[in-house]
Short mmCIF file of C-alpha atoms and ligand atoms in Angstrom, two decimals:
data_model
loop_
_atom_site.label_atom_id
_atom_site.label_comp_id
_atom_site.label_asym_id
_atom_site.label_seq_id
_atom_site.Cartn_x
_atom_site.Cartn_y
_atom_site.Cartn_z
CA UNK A 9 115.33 156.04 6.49
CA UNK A 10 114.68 159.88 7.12
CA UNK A 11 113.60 160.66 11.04
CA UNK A 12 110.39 162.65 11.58
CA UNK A 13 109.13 164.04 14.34
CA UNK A 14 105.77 165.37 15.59
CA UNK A 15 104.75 168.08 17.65
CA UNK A 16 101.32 168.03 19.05
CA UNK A 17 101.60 164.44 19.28
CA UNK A 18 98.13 164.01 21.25
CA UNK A 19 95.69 165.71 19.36
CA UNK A 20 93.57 164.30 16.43
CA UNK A 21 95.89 164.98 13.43
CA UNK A 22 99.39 164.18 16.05
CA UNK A 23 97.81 160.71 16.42
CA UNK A 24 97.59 160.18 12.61
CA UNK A 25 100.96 161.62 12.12
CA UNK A 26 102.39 159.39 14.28
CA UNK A 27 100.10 156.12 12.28
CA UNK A 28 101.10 157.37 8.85
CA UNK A 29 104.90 157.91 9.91
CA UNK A 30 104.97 154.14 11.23
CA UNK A 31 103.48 152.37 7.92
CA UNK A 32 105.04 154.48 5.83
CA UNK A 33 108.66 152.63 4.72
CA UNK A 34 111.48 155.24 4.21
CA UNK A 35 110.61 156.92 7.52
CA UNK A 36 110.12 156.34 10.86
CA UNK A 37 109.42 157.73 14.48
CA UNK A 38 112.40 159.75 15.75
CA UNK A 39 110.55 162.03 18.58
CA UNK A 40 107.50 163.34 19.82
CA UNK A 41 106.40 165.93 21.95
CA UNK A 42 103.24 167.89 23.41
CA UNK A 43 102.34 170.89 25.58
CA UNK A 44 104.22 170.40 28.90
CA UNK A 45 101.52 168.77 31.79
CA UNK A 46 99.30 166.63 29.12
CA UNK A 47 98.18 163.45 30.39
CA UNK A 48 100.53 161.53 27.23
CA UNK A 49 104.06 163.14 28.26
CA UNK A 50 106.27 160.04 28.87
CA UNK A 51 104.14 157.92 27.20
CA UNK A 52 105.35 155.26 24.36
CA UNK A 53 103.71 156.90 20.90
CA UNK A 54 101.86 153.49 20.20
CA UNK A 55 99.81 154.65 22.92
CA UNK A 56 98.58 157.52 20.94
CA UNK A 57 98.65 156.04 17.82
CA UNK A 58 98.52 152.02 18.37
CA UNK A 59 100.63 149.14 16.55
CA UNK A 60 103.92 148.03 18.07
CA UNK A 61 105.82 150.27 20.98
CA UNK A 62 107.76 152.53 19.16
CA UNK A 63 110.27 153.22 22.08
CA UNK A 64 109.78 156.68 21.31
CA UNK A 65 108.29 158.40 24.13
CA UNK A 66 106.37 161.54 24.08
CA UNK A 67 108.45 164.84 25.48
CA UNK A 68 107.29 168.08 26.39
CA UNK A 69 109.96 170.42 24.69
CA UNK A 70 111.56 171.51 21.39
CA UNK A 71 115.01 170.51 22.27
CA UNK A 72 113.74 166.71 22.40
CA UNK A 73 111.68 167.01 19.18
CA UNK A 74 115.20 168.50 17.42
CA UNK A 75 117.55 165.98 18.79
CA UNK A 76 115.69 163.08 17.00
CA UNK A 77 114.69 164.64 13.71
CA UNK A 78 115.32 165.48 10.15
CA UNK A 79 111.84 167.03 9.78
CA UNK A 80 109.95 168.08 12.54
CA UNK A 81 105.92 168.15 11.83
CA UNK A 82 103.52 170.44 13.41
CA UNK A 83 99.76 170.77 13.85
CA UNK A 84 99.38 172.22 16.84
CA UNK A 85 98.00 175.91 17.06
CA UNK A 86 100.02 179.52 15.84
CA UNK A 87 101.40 180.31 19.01
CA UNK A 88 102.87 177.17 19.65
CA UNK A 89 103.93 176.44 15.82
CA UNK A 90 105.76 179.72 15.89
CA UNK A 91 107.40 179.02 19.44
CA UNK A 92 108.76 176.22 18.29
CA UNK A 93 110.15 177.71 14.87
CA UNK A 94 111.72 180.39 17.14
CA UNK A 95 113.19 177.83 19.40
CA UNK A 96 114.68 175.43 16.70
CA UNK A 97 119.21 175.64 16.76
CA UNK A 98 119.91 173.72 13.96
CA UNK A 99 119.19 175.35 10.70
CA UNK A 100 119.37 172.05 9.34
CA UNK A 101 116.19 170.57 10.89
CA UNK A 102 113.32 171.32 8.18
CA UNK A 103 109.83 172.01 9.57
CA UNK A 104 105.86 170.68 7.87
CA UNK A 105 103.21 173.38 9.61
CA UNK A 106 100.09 172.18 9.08
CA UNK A 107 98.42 174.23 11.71
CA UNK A 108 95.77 176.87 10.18
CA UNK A 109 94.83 180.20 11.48
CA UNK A 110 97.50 182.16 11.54
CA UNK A 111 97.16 185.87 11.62
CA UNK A 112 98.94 188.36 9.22
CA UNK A 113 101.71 189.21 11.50
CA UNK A 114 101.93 185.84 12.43
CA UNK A 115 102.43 184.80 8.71
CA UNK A 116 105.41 187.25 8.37
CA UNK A 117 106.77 186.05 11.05
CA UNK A 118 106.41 182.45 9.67
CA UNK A 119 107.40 183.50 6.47
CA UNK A 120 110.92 185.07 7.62
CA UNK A 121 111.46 181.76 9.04
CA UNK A 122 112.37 180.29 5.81
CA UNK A 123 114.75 182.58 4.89
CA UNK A 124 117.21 179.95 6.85
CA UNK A 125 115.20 177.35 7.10
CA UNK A 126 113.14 174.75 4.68
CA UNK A 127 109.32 175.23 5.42
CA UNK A 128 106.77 173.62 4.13
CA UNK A 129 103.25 175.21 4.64
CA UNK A 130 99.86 173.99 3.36
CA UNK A 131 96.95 174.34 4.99
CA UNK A 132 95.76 171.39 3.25
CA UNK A 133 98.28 168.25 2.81
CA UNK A 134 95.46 165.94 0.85
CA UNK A 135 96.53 165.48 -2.50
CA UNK A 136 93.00 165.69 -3.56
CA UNK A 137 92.35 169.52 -2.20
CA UNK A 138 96.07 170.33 -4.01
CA UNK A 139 94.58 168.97 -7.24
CA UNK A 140 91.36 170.62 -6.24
CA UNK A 141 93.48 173.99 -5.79
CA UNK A 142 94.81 173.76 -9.76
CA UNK A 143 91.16 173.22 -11.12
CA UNK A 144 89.59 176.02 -9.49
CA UNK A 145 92.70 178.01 -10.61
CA UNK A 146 91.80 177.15 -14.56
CA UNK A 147 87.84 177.80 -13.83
CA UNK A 148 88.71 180.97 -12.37
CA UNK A 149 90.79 182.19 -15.33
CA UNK A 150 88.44 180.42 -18.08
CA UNK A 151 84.80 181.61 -16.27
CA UNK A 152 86.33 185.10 -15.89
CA UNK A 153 84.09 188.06 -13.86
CA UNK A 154 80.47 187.10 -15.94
CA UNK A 155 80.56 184.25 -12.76
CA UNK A 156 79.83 184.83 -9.01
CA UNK A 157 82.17 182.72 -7.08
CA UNK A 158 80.70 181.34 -3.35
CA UNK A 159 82.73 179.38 -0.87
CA UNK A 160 80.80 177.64 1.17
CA UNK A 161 83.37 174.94 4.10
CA UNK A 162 81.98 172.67 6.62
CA UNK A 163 83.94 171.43 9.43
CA UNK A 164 83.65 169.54 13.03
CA UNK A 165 82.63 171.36 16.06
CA UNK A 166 86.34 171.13 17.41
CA UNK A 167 87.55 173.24 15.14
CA UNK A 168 88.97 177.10 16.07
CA UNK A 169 89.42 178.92 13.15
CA UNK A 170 86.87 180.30 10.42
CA UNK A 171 87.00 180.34 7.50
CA UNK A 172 89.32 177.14 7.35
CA UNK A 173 92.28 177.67 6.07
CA UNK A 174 91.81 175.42 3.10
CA UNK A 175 88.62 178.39 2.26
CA UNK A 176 90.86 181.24 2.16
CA UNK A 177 93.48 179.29 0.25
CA UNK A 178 91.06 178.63 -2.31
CA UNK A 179 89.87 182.10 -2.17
CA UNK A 180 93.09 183.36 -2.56
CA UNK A 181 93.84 181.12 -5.80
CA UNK A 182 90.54 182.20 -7.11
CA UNK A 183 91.14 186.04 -6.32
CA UNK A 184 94.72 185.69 -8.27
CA UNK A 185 93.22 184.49 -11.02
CA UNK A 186 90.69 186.90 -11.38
CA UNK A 187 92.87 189.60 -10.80
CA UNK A 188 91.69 190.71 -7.34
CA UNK A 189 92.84 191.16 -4.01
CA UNK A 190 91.30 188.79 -1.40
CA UNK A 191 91.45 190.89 1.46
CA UNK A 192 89.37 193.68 -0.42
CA UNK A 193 87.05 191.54 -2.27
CA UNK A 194 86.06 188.93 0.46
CA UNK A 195 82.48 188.74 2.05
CA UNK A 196 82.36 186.63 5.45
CA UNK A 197 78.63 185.83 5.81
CA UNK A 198 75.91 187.86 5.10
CA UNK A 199 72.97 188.89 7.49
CA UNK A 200 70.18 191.28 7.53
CA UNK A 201 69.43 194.05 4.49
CA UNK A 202 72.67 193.57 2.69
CA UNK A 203 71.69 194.53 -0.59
CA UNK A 204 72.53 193.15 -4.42
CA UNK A 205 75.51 191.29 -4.55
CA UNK A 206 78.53 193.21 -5.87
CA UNK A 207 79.89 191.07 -8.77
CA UNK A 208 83.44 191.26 -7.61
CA UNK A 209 83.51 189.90 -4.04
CA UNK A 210 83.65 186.40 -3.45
CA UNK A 211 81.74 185.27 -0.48
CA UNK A 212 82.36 182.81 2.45
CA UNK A 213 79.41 180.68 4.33
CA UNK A 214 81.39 178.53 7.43
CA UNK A 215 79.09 175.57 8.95
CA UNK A 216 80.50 173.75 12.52
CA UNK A 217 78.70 170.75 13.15
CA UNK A 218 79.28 167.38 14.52
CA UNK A 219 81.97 165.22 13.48
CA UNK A 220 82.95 166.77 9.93
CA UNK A 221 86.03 165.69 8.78
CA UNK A 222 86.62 168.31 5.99
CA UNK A 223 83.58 169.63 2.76
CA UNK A 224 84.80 172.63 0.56
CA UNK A 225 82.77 173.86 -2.58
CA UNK A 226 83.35 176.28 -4.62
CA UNK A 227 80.29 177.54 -6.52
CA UNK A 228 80.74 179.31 -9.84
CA UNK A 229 77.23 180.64 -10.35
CA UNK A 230 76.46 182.30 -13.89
CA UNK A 231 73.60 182.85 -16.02
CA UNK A 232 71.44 179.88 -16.75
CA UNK A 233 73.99 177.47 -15.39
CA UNK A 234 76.50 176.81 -12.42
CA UNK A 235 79.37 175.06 -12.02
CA UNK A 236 80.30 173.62 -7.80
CA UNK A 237 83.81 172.21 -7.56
CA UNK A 238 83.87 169.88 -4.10
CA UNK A 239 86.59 168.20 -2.44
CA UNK A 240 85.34 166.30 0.73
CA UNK A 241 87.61 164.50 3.25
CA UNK A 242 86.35 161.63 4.95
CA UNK A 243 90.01 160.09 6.94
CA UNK A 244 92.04 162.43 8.87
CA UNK A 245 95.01 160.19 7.18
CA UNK A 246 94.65 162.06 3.72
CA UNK A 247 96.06 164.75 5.35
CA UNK A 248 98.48 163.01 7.50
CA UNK A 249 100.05 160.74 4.40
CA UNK A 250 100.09 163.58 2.26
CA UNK A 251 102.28 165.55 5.32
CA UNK A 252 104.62 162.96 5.50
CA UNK A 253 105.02 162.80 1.59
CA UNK A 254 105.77 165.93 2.05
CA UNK A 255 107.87 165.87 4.88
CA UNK A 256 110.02 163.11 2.78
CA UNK A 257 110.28 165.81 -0.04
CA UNK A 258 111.18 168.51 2.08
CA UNK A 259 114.03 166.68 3.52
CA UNK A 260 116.54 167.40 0.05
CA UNK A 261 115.09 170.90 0.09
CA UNK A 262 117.15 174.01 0.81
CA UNK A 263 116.03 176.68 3.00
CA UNK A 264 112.86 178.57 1.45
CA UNK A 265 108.19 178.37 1.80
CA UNK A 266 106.86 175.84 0.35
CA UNK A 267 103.73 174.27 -0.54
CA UNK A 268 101.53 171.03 -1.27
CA UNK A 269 102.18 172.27 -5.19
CA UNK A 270 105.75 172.33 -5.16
CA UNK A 271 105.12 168.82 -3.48
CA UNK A 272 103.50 167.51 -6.43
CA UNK A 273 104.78 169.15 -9.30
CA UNK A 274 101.83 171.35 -10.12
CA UNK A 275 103.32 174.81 -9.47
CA UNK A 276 102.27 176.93 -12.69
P1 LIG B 361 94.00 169.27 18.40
O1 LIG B 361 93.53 170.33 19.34
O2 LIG B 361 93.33 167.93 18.43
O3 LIG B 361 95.59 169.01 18.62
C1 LIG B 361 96.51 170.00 18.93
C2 LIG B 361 97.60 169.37 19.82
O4 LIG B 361 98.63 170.36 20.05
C3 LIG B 361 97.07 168.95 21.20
O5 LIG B 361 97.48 167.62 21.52
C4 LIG B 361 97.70 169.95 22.14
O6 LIG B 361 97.92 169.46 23.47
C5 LIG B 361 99.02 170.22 21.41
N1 LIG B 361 99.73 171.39 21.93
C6 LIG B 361 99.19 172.52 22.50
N2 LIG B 361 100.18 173.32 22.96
C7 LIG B 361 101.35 172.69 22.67
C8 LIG B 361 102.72 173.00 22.93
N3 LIG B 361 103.08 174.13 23.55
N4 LIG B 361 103.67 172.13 22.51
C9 LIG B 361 103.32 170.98 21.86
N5 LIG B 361 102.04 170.61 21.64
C10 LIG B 361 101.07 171.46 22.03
O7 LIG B 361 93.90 169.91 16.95
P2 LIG B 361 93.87 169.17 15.53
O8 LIG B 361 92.47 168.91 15.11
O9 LIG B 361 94.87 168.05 15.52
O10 LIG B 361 94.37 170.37 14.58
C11 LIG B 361 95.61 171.01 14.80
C12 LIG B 361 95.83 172.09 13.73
O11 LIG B 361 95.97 171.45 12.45
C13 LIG B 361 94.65 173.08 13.57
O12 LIG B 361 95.17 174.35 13.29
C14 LIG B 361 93.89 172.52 12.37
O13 LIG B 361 93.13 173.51 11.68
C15 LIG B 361 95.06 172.05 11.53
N6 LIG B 361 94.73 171.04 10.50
C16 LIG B 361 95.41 171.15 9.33
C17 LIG B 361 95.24 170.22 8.34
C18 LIG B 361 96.08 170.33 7.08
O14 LIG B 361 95.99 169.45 6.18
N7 LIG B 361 96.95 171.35 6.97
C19 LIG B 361 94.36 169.15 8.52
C20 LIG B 361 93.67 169.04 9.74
C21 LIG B 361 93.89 169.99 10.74
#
């Protein structure tokens, strides 16, 4: 039975952590924490996430979260994921992210984190959107620059960060297959006299509305035809099952980045 352990155990994707932990059977509960003063510190976790007590009560610092894990998982925010990389001990404990947003510095500094530590770091954990990552990879490459490529995400009106992260990690698979650079080629919404569009970007449209679980499409648009690869999530638990699959995997890993695609196999 391998022990994992959420941080940001209130919020909407702590909650399904916590469900998809419980029914899953090789793991179970070990801790759980949140930001110091929320309403669910000291609470039992089946408050948060129902079923059975857990006996597991919800703490409000990393040094709880360590002492009952073999895998701590986060989806919290970038501050707090990367305050609690930088307060881990054990080099031992191995650590899911799932939080999106991060900036460039705040990657690197992520990033040097698994020089002595296993990470694993997807801003997607549905095993649909990781196949959905290897397909757009093989348009990319077969379509080539005759194609325009179009991004267009929809999300709930929770949600912080734009594009999602899922977006620009599609972008960025697209852009390496195409030979490009994402940063110089990307196009975040478009307003006013912007002119013909220049064959080598690839452009972003973000929509915020309601109670949107998770759309991404990715529009190939050619001559006389066009081809729209969509993933859509409709359960927050696609994400949490497929970060406690991974969480599982991680658990035999040594220290290093991964991803959803080492996960599964389909690294090319
Ligand atoms: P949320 O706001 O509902 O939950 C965040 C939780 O973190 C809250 O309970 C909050 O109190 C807690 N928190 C804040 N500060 C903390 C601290 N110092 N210590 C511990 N906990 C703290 O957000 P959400 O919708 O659950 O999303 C969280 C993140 O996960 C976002 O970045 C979102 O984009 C990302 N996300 C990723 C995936 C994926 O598959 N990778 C899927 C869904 C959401």
């Amino acid at each position: 039975m391998i022990s994992l352990s959420v941080n940001g155990a209130a919020g909407r994707m702590g909650r399904q952590l916590l469900a998809a932990i419980s029914e899953h059977e090789n793991a179970s509960v070990g801790a759980a924490a949140d930001a110091p003063g929320q309403a669910c510190i000291g609470l039992d976790t089946s408050v948060l996430a129902g079923g059975d007590a857990s006996g597991v009560s919800v703490a409000d610092n990393v040094a709880a979260l360590e002492a009952g894990s073999d895998v701590i998982i986060d989806f919290t925010a970038p501050a707090v994921s990367l305050a609690l990389l930088d307060a881990l001990q054990e080099e031992a404990t191995a650590v899911v992210i799932g939080t999106t947003g991060f900036s460039g510095e705040q990657l690197a500094r992520l990033q040097a984190h698994a020089a002595t530590r296993a990470i694993l770091f997807a801003p997607n954990y549905s095993v649909g959107v990781t196949v959905t990552l290897s397909l757009l990879q093989q348009a990319a490459r077969a379509l080539g620059d005759d194609y325009d490529v179009e991004i267009i995400e929809a999300h709930h009106r929770h949600k912080v960060d734009a594009p999602s992260g899922t977006a620009l990690k599609m972008g960025e698979v697209v852009a390496e297959a195409l030979g490009r650079d994402l940063a110089s080629c990307a196009v975040y919404g478009r307003e006013g006299i912007t002119g013909v569009r220049n064959s080598q970007t690839i452009g972003f449209e973000t929509i915020r509305a309601g109670d949107i679980i998770g759309d991404h499409t990715v529009l190939f648009a050619g001559n006389g035809e066009r081809i729209e690869i969509t993933h859509k999530a409709t359960d927050r638990m696609t994400f949490a099952r497929g970060a406690v699959r991974g969480a599982i995997w991680l658990h035999s890993q040594s220290a290093g980045l991964y991803d959803m695609t080492d996960v599964l196999g389909l690294k090319s």
